[in-house]
PDB file of C-alpha atoms in Angstrom:
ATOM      1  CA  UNK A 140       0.609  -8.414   7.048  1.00  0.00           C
ATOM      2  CA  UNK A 141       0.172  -6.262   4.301  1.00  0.00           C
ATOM      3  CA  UNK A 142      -3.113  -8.138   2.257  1.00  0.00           C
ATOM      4  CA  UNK A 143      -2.647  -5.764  -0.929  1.00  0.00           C
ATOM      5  CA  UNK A 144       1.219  -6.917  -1.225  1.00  0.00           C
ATOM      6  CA  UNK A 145      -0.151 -10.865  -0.859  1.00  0.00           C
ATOM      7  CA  UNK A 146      -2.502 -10.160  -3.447  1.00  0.00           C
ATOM      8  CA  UNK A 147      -0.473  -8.671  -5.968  1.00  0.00           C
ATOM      9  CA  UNK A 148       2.657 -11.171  -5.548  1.00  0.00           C
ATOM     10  CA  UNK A 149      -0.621 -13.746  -5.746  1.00  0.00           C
ATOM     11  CA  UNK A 150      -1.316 -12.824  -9.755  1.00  0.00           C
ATOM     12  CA  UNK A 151       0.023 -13.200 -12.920  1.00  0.00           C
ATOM     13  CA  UNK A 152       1.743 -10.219 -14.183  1.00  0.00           C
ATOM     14  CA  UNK A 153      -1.301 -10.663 -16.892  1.00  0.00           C
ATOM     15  CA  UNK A 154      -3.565 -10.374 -13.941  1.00  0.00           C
ATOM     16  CA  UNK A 155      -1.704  -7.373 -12.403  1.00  0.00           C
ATOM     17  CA  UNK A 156      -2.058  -5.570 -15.975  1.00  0.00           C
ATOM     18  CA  UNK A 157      -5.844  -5.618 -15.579  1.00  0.00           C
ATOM     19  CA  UNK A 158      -6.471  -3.647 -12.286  1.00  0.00           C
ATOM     20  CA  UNK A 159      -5.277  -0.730 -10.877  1.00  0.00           C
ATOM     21  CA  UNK A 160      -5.351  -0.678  -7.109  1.00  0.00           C
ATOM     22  CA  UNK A 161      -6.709   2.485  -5.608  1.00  0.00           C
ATOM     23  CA  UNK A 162      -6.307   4.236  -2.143  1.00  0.00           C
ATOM     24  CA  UNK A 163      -8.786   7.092  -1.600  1.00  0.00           C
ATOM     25  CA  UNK A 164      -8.069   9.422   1.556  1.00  0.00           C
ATOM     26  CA  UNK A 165     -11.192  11.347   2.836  1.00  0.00           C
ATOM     27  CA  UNK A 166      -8.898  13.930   4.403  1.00  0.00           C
ATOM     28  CA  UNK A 167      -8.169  15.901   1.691  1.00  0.00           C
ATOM     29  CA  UNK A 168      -7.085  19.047   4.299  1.00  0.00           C
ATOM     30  CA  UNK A 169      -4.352  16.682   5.262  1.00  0.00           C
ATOM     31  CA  UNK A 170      -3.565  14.404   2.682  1.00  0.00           C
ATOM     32  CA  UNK A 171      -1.741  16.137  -0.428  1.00  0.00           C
ATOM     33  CA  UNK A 172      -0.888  14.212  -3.948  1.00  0.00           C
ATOM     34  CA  UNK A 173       2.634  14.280  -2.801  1.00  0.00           C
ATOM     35  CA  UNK A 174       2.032  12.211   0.931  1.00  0.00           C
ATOM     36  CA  UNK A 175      -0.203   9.878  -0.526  1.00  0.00           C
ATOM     37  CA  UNK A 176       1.954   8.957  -3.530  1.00  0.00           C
ATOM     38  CA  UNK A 177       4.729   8.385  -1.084  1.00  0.00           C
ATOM     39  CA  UNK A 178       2.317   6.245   1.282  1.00  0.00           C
ATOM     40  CA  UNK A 179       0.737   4.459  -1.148  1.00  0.00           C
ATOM     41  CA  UNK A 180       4.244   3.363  -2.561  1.00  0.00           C
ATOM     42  CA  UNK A 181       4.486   1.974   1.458  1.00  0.00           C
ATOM     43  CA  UNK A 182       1.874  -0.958   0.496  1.00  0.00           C
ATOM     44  CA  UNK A 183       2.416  -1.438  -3.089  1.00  0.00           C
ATOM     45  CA  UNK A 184       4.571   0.552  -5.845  1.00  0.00           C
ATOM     46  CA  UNK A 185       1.127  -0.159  -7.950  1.00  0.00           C
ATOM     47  CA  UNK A 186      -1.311   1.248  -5.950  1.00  0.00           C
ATOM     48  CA  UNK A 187      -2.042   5.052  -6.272  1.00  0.00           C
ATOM     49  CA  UNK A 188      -3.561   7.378  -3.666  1.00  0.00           C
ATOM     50  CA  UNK A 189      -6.194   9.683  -4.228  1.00  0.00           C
ATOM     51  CA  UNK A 190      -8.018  12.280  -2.869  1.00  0.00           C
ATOM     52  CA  UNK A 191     -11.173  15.125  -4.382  1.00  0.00           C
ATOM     53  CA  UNK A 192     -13.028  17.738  -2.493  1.00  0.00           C
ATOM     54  CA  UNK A 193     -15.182  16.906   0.318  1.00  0.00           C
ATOM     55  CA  UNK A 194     -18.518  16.719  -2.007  1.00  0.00           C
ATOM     56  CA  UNK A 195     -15.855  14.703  -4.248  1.00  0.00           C
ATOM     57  CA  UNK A 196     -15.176  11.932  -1.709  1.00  0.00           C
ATOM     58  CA  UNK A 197     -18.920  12.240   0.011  1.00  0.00           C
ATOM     59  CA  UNK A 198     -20.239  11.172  -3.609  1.00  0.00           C
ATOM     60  CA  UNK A 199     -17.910   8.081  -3.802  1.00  0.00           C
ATOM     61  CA  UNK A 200     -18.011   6.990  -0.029  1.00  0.00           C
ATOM     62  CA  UNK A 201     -22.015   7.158  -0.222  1.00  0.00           C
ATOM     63  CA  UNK A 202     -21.543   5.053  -3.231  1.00  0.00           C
ATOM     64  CA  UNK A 203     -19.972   2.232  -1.781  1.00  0.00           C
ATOM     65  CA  UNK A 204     -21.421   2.589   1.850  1.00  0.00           C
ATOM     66  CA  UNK A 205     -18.355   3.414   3.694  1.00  0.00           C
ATOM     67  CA  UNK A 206     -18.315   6.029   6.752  1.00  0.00           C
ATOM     68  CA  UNK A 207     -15.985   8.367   7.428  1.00  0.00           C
ATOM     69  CA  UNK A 208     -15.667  11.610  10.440  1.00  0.00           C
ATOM     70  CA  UNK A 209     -13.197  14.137  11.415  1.00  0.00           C
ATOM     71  CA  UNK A 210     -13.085  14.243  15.018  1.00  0.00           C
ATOM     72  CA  UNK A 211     -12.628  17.418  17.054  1.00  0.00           C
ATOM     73  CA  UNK A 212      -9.046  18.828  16.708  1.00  0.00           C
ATOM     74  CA  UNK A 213      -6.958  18.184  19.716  1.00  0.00           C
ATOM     75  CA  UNK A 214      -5.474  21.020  21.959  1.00  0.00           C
ATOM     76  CA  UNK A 215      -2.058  20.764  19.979  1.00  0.00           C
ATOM     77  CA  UNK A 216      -4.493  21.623  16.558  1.00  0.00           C
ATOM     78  CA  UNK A 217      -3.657  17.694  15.699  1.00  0.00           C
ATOM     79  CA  UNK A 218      -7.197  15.475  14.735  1.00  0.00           C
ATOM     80  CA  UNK A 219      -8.212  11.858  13.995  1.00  0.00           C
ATOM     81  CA  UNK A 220     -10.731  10.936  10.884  1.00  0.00           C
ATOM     82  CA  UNK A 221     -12.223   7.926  11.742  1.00  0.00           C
ATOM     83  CA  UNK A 222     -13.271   5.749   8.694  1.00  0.00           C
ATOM     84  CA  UNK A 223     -14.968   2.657   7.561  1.00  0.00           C
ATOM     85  CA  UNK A 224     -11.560  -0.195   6.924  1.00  0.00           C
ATOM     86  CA  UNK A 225     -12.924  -2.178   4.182  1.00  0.00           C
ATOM     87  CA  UNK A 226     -11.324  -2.686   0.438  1.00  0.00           C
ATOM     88  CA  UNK A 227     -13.883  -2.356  -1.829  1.00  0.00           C
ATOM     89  CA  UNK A 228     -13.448  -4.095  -5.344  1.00  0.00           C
ATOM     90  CA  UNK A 229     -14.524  -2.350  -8.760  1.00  0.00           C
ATOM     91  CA  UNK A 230     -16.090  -4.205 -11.762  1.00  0.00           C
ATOM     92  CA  UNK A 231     -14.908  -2.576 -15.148  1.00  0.00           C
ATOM     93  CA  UNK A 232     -18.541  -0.735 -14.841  1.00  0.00           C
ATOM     94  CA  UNK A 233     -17.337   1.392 -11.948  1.00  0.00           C
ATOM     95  CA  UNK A 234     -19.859  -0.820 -10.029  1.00  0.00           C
ATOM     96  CA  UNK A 235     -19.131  -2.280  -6.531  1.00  0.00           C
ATOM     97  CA  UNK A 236     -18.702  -5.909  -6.815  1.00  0.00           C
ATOM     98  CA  UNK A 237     -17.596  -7.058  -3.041  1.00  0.00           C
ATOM     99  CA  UNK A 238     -17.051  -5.308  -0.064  1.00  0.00           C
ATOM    100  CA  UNK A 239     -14.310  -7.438   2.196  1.00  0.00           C
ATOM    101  CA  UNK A 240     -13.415  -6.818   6.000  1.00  0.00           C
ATOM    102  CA  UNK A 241      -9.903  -5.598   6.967  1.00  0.00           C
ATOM    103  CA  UNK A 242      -8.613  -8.889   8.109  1.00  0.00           C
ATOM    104  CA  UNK A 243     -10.030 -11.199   5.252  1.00  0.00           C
ATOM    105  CA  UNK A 244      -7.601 -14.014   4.015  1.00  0.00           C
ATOM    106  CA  UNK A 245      -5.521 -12.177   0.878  1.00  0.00           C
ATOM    107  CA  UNK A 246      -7.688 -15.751  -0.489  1.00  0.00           C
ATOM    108  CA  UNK A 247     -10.780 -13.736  -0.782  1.00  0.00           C
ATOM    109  CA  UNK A 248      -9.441 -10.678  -2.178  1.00  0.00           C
ATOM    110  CA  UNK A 249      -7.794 -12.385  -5.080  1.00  0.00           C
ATOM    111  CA  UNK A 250     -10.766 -14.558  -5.038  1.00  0.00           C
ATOM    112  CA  UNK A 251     -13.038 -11.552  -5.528  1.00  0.00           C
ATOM    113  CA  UNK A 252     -10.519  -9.564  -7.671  1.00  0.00           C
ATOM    114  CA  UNK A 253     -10.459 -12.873 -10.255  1.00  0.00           C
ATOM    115  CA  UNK A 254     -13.983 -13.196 -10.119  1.00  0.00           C
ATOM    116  CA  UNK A 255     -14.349 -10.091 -12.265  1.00  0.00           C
ATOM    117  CA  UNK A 256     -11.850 -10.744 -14.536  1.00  0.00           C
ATOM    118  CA  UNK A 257     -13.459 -13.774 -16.281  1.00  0.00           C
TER     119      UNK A 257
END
């Protein structure tokens, strides 16, 4: 189940005009514009990966309380980050409106996500 696809079949195409859906990798080693355009497009042709420098995504993770940590590379070089799984919604102010859990009903994202719009 794929709660950012449920969502976005969920609106209006006036409703789908008004946000922008946003991934944000804090592995910026790993993650390049390319790999995250192509899995972003995975969830949702709208949504759009992104990524900054480490003080870039410390800023914006701080901001909205989420965790994230690289774990110790693996003999083979390979490595886990471990991060916080919530979606965050954004008010038009750049302000965090509702944090939601991983597994919340795609109900309470477009819930959240309409809430703002009014």
């Amino acid at each position: 189940r794929n709660a950012m696809n449920e969502v976005l079949r969920g609106m209006t195409p006036d409703e789908r005009a008004k946000i922008q859906p946003v991934l944000i990798s804090v592995d910026p080693a790993r993650d390049t514009p390319e790999s995250l355009k192509n899995y972003a497009a995975y969830f949702h042709p709208s949504l759009i990966g992104v990524t900054g420098t480490p003080e870039q995504i410390a800023t914006i993770a701080k901001a909205f309380g989420a965790g994230y940590i690289r774990q110790p590379a693996r003999p083979d070089g390979s490595y886990a980050v471990d991060h916080t799984t919530r979606t965050y919604v954004v008010a038009p102010d750049g302000k965090l409106a509702v944090s939601l859990e991983l597994n919340a009903p795609a109900e309470k994202y477009l819930e959240a996500v309409r809430g703002l719009m009014k």
